[in-house]
Amino acid sequence: MSQVFSPERALDAYHYSHLPKGELISHIERLRREKNAVILAHNYQVGEIQDLADFTGDSLGLSLEASRTDAEMIVFCGVNFMAESAKILNPEKRVLLPHIGAGCSLADSITPESLDDWKARYPGHKVVTYINSSAEVKAESYICCTSANAVSVVRSLRTDKILFTPDRNLGRWVAAQVPEKEIAIYDGVCPTHDVLRGASLERTRDAYPEAIVIAHPECRQDVVELAHEVCSTTGMIAAVAKYPRARTFIIATEHGMIHQLKLRYPDKEFVPADGCIGCRLHCPYMKVTGLQDVYLALEDERFEIELDEEVIARARLALERMMAVPRDH
Ligand code: 13P
């Protein structure tokens, strides 16, 4: 990533964070038009960024959007691996990650070296890698998946021997849906999801006994076993529609999702699974990006994602194989 970072500009970020919100938004609108940029935002971003974005979605939806856009510049309000995926799918475009600190602990849990080590332990296994991984790890994988298509991706493979990386909770959930395949699972987790325990969810459920429980498959097994629906973040929007009579939904994923659900269903009540907005189901990386960062990203054209051409070519194969498989939900 090119680092157009300077102490002066860091102070600018501080300065702009104190500008009236309306003023910042009008600067962003002007620059977005002038530079023919598209703003993509993940469902976990802070509400004001979700509201400003051209598209909001899950990892799969945003990758598809990135692959279709005719904008010259993509401003990716999410985390690093998502912006990298957009770059892999659009090597000729400028892809900007507005905050340099927007990383992902799960993606960091696997490196090309640790993947090599696991491959050596499971010879003859096809590697399915969750999109929450670096471009270099994708390049070493046969196919990628997201939480929206992991089951279909695994089913689509001709082989019965699979090495699933890096999320062990998602891997376990997929293995339960596809018992006919032998699935070896890497041992990474998303700390934001893995911190939630079934006992905490049960306590929240006791407070809302009529509520429908919707969980992300990155949650632990004792959590997904209590859920009526297990799906990707965008899958959660469709899942709510399946229960027209229900008023309350308990949401077991990062709390930014509740903003998007409330926009879609203003008459329903959404309760975080740990019973407290922003307590534990909070991803610090997803929340670092503010409007001032989006403004400075557009103004300074920073922080641009730069990847090795050969890595792009190999990672792209894994992403394109994935995109040919339909969504699970
Ligand atoms: P989704 O693809 O379901 O939005 O999940 C992304 C993610 O990073 C979950 O932690």
Short mmCIF file of C-alpha atoms and ligand atoms in Angstrom, two decimals:
data_model
loop_
_atom_site.label_atom_id
_atom_site.label_comp_id
_atom_site.label_asym_id
_atom_site.label_seq_id
_atom_site.Cartn_x
_atom_site.Cartn_y
_atom_site.Cartn_z
CA MET A 1 0.00 0.00 0.00
CA SER A 2 1.46 3.40 -0.85
CA GLN A 3 1.88 5.37 2.34
CA VAL A 4 1.05 9.01 1.63
CA PHE A 5 1.05 9.50 5.38
CA SER A 6 2.56 12.47 7.14
CA PRO A 7 2.21 13.96 10.62
CA GLU A 8 0.73 17.09 9.02
CA ARG A 9 -2.00 15.05 7.30
CA ALA A 10 -2.62 13.14 10.56
CA LEU A 11 -3.33 16.53 12.13
CA ASP A 12 -5.58 17.30 9.16
CA ALA A 13 -7.57 14.13 9.93
CA TYR A 14 -7.98 15.46 13.47
CA HIS A 15 -8.98 18.88 12.15
CA TYR A 16 -11.52 17.51 9.69
CA SER A 17 -13.01 15.21 12.32
CA HIS A 18 -14.16 18.44 14.03
CA LEU A 19 -15.80 19.96 10.94
CA PRO A 20 -19.59 19.98 10.88
CA LYS A 21 -20.78 16.67 9.42
CA GLY A 22 -22.79 18.36 6.64
CA GLU A 23 -19.70 20.26 5.46
CA LEU A 24 -17.56 17.10 5.33
CA ILE A 25 -20.27 15.26 3.43
CA SER A 26 -20.53 18.02 0.82
CA HIS A 27 -16.70 17.95 0.32
CA ILE A 28 -16.94 14.17 -0.13
CA GLU A 29 -19.84 14.49 -2.59
CA ARG A 30 -17.93 17.02 -4.69
CA LEU A 31 -14.72 14.94 -4.79
CA ARG A 32 -16.63 11.75 -5.52
CA ARG A 33 -18.16 13.43 -8.61
CA GLU A 34 -14.93 15.14 -9.74
CA LYS A 35 -12.87 11.94 -9.48
CA ASN A 36 -15.51 9.50 -10.74
CA ALA A 37 -15.17 7.47 -7.54
CA VAL A 38 -17.47 4.85 -6.10
CA ILE A 39 -17.71 4.45 -2.32
CA LEU A 40 -18.26 0.89 -1.12
CA ALA A 41 -19.01 0.21 2.55
CA HIS A 42 -19.26 -2.98 4.54
CA ASN A 43 -22.31 -3.57 6.76
CA TYR A 44 -20.12 -3.16 9.88
CA GLN A 45 -18.99 0.40 9.10
CA VAL A 46 -20.16 3.27 11.30
CA GLY A 47 -23.68 4.40 10.38
CA GLU A 48 -22.71 7.69 8.73
CA ILE A 49 -20.38 5.89 6.32
CA GLN A 50 -22.99 3.27 5.48
CA ASP A 51 -25.44 6.15 4.78
CA LEU A 52 -22.98 7.91 2.48
CA ALA A 53 -21.86 4.87 0.46
CA ASP A 54 -22.96 4.08 -3.08
CA PHE A 55 -23.22 0.42 -2.08
CA THR A 56 -23.36 -1.28 1.28
CA GLY A 57 -23.07 -5.03 1.56
CA ASP A 58 -21.35 -8.19 2.72
CA SER A 59 -17.95 -9.36 1.46
CA LEU A 60 -19.44 -11.18 -1.52
CA GLY A 61 -21.80 -8.37 -2.52
CA LEU A 62 -19.01 -5.79 -2.32
CA SER A 63 -16.62 -7.97 -4.37
CA LEU A 64 -19.29 -8.37 -7.04
CA GLU A 65 -19.97 -4.64 -6.98
CA ALA A 66 -16.23 -3.93 -7.29
CA SER A 67 -16.00 -6.27 -10.28
CA ARG A 68 -18.88 -4.48 -12.08
CA THR A 69 -18.16 -0.83 -11.38
CA ASP A 70 -17.25 1.55 -14.18
CA ALA A 71 -15.95 4.17 -11.71
CA GLU A 72 -12.27 5.06 -12.11
CA MET A 73 -11.56 4.94 -8.40
CA ILE A 74 -12.88 2.66 -5.64
CA VAL A 75 -12.92 4.01 -2.08
CA PHE A 76 -13.31 0.91 0.06
CA CYS A 77 -14.73 1.58 3.52
CA GLY A 78 -14.09 -1.76 5.14
CA VAL A 79 -10.89 -3.54 6.07
CA ASN A 80 -7.68 -4.20 4.21
CA PHE A 81 -8.45 -7.65 2.77
CA MET A 82 -11.70 -6.32 1.26
CA ALA A 83 -9.91 -3.45 -0.49
CA GLU A 84 -7.27 -5.93 -1.69
CA SER A 85 -10.01 -8.12 -3.18
CA ALA A 86 -11.38 -5.07 -5.02
CA LYS A 87 -7.88 -4.38 -6.38
CA ILE A 88 -7.41 -8.02 -7.45
CA LEU A 89 -10.66 -7.78 -9.40
CA ASN A 90 -9.75 -4.35 -10.83
CA PRO A 91 -5.97 -4.22 -11.26
CA GLU A 92 -6.22 -1.24 -13.60
CA LYS A 93 -8.20 0.92 -11.12
CA ARG A 94 -7.09 2.92 -8.13
CA VAL A 95 -8.42 1.29 -4.96
CA LEU A 96 -8.17 3.33 -1.77
CA LEU A 97 -8.48 2.20 1.84
CA PRO A 98 -9.33 5.41 3.75
CA HIS A 99 -7.76 4.36 7.07
CA ILE A 100 -4.35 2.72 7.07
CA GLY A 101 -5.13 0.95 10.36
CA ALA A 102 -8.16 -0.97 9.04
CA GLY A 103 -6.78 -4.49 9.37
CA CYS A 104 -8.30 -7.88 10.27
CA SER A 105 -7.06 -10.23 13.02
CA LEU A 106 -8.53 -13.25 11.26
CA ALA A 107 -6.73 -12.42 7.99
CA ASP A 108 -3.53 -11.88 10.00
CA SER A 109 -3.83 -15.37 11.53
CA ILE A 110 -2.70 -17.01 8.29
CA THR A 111 0.43 -16.28 6.25
CA PRO A 112 1.65 -17.98 3.04
CA GLU A 113 4.21 -19.82 5.24
CA SER A 114 1.64 -21.12 7.74
CA LEU A 115 -0.61 -22.15 4.84
CA ASP A 116 2.31 -24.07 3.30
CA ASP A 117 2.80 -25.83 6.62
CA TRP A 118 -0.89 -26.90 6.71
CA LYS A 119 -0.79 -27.98 3.06
CA ALA A 120 2.15 -30.23 3.88
CA ARG A 121 0.12 -31.80 6.71
CA TYR A 122 -2.86 -32.47 4.42
CA PRO A 123 -1.46 -33.62 1.08
CA GLY A 124 -4.02 -34.03 -1.69
CA HIS A 125 -6.49 -31.58 -0.07
CA LYS A 126 -7.92 -28.68 -2.13
CA VAL A 127 -7.51 -25.37 -0.33
CA VAL A 128 -10.68 -23.32 0.22
CA THR A 129 -9.78 -19.94 1.70
CA TYR A 130 -12.20 -17.55 3.33
CA ILE A 131 -12.06 -14.09 1.76
CA ASN A 132 -10.82 -12.77 5.15
CA SER A 133 -7.20 -13.43 4.11
CA SER A 134 -4.35 -11.57 2.44
CA ALA A 135 -3.87 -11.47 -1.34
CA GLU A 136 -0.75 -13.64 -0.91
CA VAL A 137 -2.73 -16.35 0.90
CA LYS A 138 -5.48 -16.22 -1.72
CA ALA A 139 -2.80 -16.67 -4.37
CA GLU A 140 -1.79 -19.95 -2.70
CA SER A 141 -5.40 -21.22 -2.57
CA TYR A 142 -7.51 -23.08 -5.11
CA ILE A 143 -10.73 -21.19 -4.46
CA CYS A 144 -12.04 -18.50 -2.10
CA CYS A 145 -15.39 -18.33 -0.31
CA THR A 146 -17.32 -15.86 1.80
CA SER A 147 -19.86 -16.50 4.53
CA ALA A 148 -22.55 -16.10 1.82
CA ASN A 149 -21.38 -18.98 -0.37
CA ALA A 150 -19.03 -21.19 1.70
CA VAL A 151 -21.35 -24.23 1.66
CA SER A 152 -21.98 -24.01 -2.10
CA VAL A 153 -18.27 -23.47 -2.79
CA VAL A 154 -17.31 -26.61 -0.85
CA ARG A 155 -20.12 -28.61 -2.48
CA SER A 156 -19.09 -27.38 -5.94
CA LEU A 157 -15.64 -29.01 -5.72
CA ARG A 158 -15.19 -32.41 -7.31
CA THR A 159 -12.78 -33.52 -4.63
CA ASP A 160 -13.90 -34.85 -1.20
CA LYS A 161 -10.73 -33.74 0.60
CA ILE A 162 -10.69 -30.10 1.58
CA LEU A 163 -8.45 -27.88 3.66
CA PHE A 164 -10.57 -24.98 4.89
CA THR A 165 -8.73 -21.82 6.01
CA PRO A 166 -8.47 -19.70 8.11
CA ASP A 167 -11.73 -19.47 10.16
CA ARG A 168 -12.30 -22.54 12.29
CA ASN A 169 -15.87 -21.60 13.31
CA LEU A 170 -17.00 -21.08 9.71
CA GLY A 171 -15.10 -24.25 8.73
CA ARG A 172 -16.90 -26.27 11.40
CA TRP A 173 -20.26 -24.89 10.33
CA VAL A 174 -19.58 -25.72 6.67
CA ALA A 175 -18.38 -29.23 7.63
CA ALA A 176 -21.70 -29.80 9.46
CA GLN A 177 -23.64 -28.85 6.28
CA VAL A 178 -21.47 -30.98 4.01
CA PRO A 179 -20.84 -34.16 6.09
CA GLU A 180 -20.02 -36.20 2.99
CA LYS A 181 -16.68 -34.40 2.57
CA GLU A 182 -13.54 -34.72 4.66
CA ILE A 183 -12.75 -31.18 5.76
CA ALA A 184 -9.55 -30.32 7.63
CA ILE A 185 -9.88 -26.95 9.32
CA TYR A 186 -7.22 -24.31 10.08
CA ASP A 187 -7.39 -22.79 13.57
CA GLY A 188 -7.92 -19.04 13.03
CA VAL A 189 -10.86 -17.08 14.44
CA CYS A 190 -12.42 -13.65 14.25
CA PRO A 191 -12.00 -12.42 17.85
CA THR A 192 -15.11 -10.24 17.59
CA HIS A 193 -17.33 -13.27 16.90
CA ASP A 194 -15.37 -15.86 18.85
CA VAL A 195 -15.75 -13.91 22.09
CA LEU A 196 -19.51 -14.57 22.17
CA ARG A 197 -20.54 -17.63 24.18
CA GLY A 198 -23.80 -19.59 24.04
CA ALA A 199 -24.42 -18.79 27.72
CA SER A 200 -24.40 -15.01 27.02
CA LEU A 201 -26.75 -15.47 24.09
CA GLU A 202 -29.07 -17.59 26.29
CA ARG A 203 -29.22 -14.76 28.82
CA THR A 204 -30.20 -12.28 26.09
CA ARG A 205 -32.76 -14.78 24.78
CA ASP A 206 -34.26 -15.11 28.28
CA ALA A 207 -34.86 -11.35 28.21
CA TYR A 208 -36.54 -11.61 24.76
CA PRO A 209 -38.11 -15.08 24.73
CA GLU A 210 -40.11 -14.45 21.54
CA ALA A 211 -37.12 -13.16 19.57
CA ILE A 212 -35.72 -14.80 16.44
CA VAL A 213 -31.97 -15.40 16.71
CA ILE A 214 -29.80 -14.71 13.64
CA ALA A 215 -26.09 -15.57 13.85
CA HIS A 216 -23.07 -15.14 11.62
CA PRO A 217 -21.26 -18.43 10.87
CA GLU A 218 -18.03 -16.98 12.32
CA CYS A 219 -19.69 -17.50 15.75
CA ARG A 220 -18.80 -20.49 17.89
CA GLN A 221 -20.75 -23.73 17.63
CA ASP A 222 -22.64 -23.19 20.95
CA VAL A 223 -23.92 -19.90 19.47
CA VAL A 224 -24.95 -21.14 16.01
CA GLU A 225 -26.77 -24.08 17.64
CA LEU A 226 -29.09 -21.56 19.34
CA ALA A 227 -29.80 -19.63 16.11
CA HIS A 228 -32.91 -19.86 13.92
CA GLU A 229 -30.86 -18.56 10.97
CA VAL A 230 -27.13 -18.66 10.25
CA CYS A 231 -26.02 -16.41 7.40
CA SER A 232 -23.75 -13.68 6.04
CA THR A 233 -24.42 -10.08 7.03
CA THR A 234 -26.44 -9.33 3.88
CA GLY A 235 -28.13 -12.74 4.30
CA MET A 236 -29.45 -11.36 7.61
CA ILE A 237 -31.52 -8.76 5.74
CA ALA A 238 -33.33 -11.50 3.80
CA ALA A 239 -33.56 -13.69 6.93
CA VAL A 240 -35.62 -11.03 8.78
CA ALA A 241 -38.14 -11.01 5.91
CA LYS A 242 -38.79 -14.73 6.55
CA TYR A 243 -40.45 -13.86 9.89
CA PRO A 244 -43.05 -11.18 9.08
CA ARG A 245 -44.85 -11.68 12.43
CA ALA A 246 -41.75 -11.46 14.61
CA ARG A 247 -41.04 -8.10 16.22
CA THR A 248 -37.70 -8.70 17.88
CA PHE A 249 -34.50 -10.20 16.46
CA ILE A 250 -31.33 -11.03 18.36
CA ILE A 251 -28.32 -10.39 16.15
CA ALA A 252 -25.12 -12.37 16.74
CA THR A 253 -22.58 -10.44 14.71
CA GLU A 254 -20.68 -7.13 14.81
CA HIS A 255 -23.12 -4.43 15.98
CA GLY A 256 -22.70 -2.25 12.84
CA MET A 257 -25.13 -4.66 11.19
CA ILE A 258 -27.91 -3.34 13.39
CA HIS A 259 -27.69 0.06 11.66
CA GLN A 260 -28.38 -1.54 8.28
CA LEU A 261 -31.19 -3.75 9.67
CA LYS A 262 -32.90 -0.77 11.31
CA LEU A 263 -32.77 1.16 8.02
CA ARG A 264 -34.47 -1.74 6.24
CA TYR A 265 -36.95 -2.60 9.00
CA PRO A 266 -37.69 0.54 11.05
CA ASP A 267 -40.64 -1.13 12.84
CA LYS A 268 -38.64 -4.09 14.17
CA GLU A 269 -36.42 -4.28 17.19
CA PHE A 270 -32.83 -5.55 16.87
CA VAL A 271 -30.92 -6.59 19.97
CA PRO A 272 -27.18 -7.39 19.98
CA ALA A 273 -26.59 -10.98 21.11
CA ASP A 274 -24.43 -9.87 24.05
CA GLY A 275 -27.26 -7.55 25.12
CA CYS A 276 -25.21 -4.37 24.79
CA ILE A 277 -24.41 -2.25 21.70
CA GLY A 278 -20.68 -1.90 21.18
CA CYS A 279 -19.64 -3.95 24.24
CA ARG A 280 -18.11 -7.12 22.92
CA LEU A 281 -19.48 -7.61 19.39
CA HIS A 282 -17.39 -4.67 18.28
CA CYS A 283 -14.67 -4.84 15.62
CA PRO A 284 -12.19 -2.02 16.30
CA TYR A 285 -10.82 -2.28 12.76
CA MET A 286 -14.22 -1.84 11.13
CA LYS A 287 -14.85 1.21 13.25
CA VAL A 288 -11.62 3.19 12.66
CA THR A 289 -12.80 4.83 9.45
CA GLY A 290 -14.53 8.17 9.86
CA LEU A 291 -15.94 10.69 7.39
CA GLN A 292 -12.70 12.71 7.69
CA ASP A 293 -10.74 9.67 6.45
CA VAL A 294 -13.04 9.27 3.45
CA TYR A 295 -12.60 12.95 2.66
CA LEU A 296 -8.78 12.79 2.93
CA ALA A 297 -8.71 9.54 0.92
CA LEU A 298 -10.49 11.28 -1.95
CA GLU A 299 -8.53 14.52 -1.64
CA ASP A 300 -5.03 12.94 -1.35
CA GLU A 301 -5.87 9.70 -3.20
CA ARG A 302 -4.62 7.70 -0.25
CA PHE A 303 -4.04 4.91 0.93
CA GLU A 304 -3.74 3.18 -2.37
CA ILE A 305 -3.68 -0.63 -2.48
CA GLU A 306 -0.65 -1.89 -4.41
CA LEU A 307 -0.11 -5.58 -5.06
CA ASP A 308 2.42 -7.63 -6.95
CA GLU A 309 1.14 -8.44 -10.47
CA GLU A 310 1.89 -12.12 -10.16
CA VAL A 311 0.02 -12.30 -6.79
CA ILE A 312 -2.93 -10.50 -8.40
CA ALA A 313 -3.06 -12.99 -11.27
CA ARG A 314 -3.06 -16.06 -8.98
CA ALA A 315 -5.39 -14.60 -6.33
CA ARG A 316 -7.78 -13.52 -9.07
CA LEU A 317 -8.16 -17.12 -10.21
CA ALA A 318 -9.25 -18.14 -6.69
CA LEU A 319 -11.72 -15.24 -6.50
CA GLU A 320 -13.12 -15.83 -10.00
CA ARG A 321 -13.66 -19.52 -9.27
CA MET A 322 -15.62 -18.42 -6.21
CA MET A 323 -17.68 -15.84 -8.08
CA ALA A 324 -18.87 -18.49 -10.53
CA VAL A 325 -20.62 -20.29 -7.62
CA PRO A 326 -24.11 -19.02 -6.63
CA ARG A 327 -24.85 -17.57 -3.15
CA ASP A 328 -26.12 -19.91 -0.41
CA HIS A 329 -28.51 -17.16 0.72
P1 13P B 1 -19.81 -10.94 5.64
O1 13P B 1 -19.18 -11.35 4.38
O2 13P B 1 -20.91 -11.87 6.11
O3 13P B 1 -20.29 -9.52 5.59
O4 13P B 1 -18.73 -11.03 6.81
C1 13P B 1 -17.56 -10.30 6.74
C2 13P B 1 -16.76 -10.39 7.96
O5 13P B 1 -15.63 -9.97 7.95
C3 13P B 1 -17.32 -11.01 9.14
O6 13P B 1 -16.47 -10.85 10.25
#
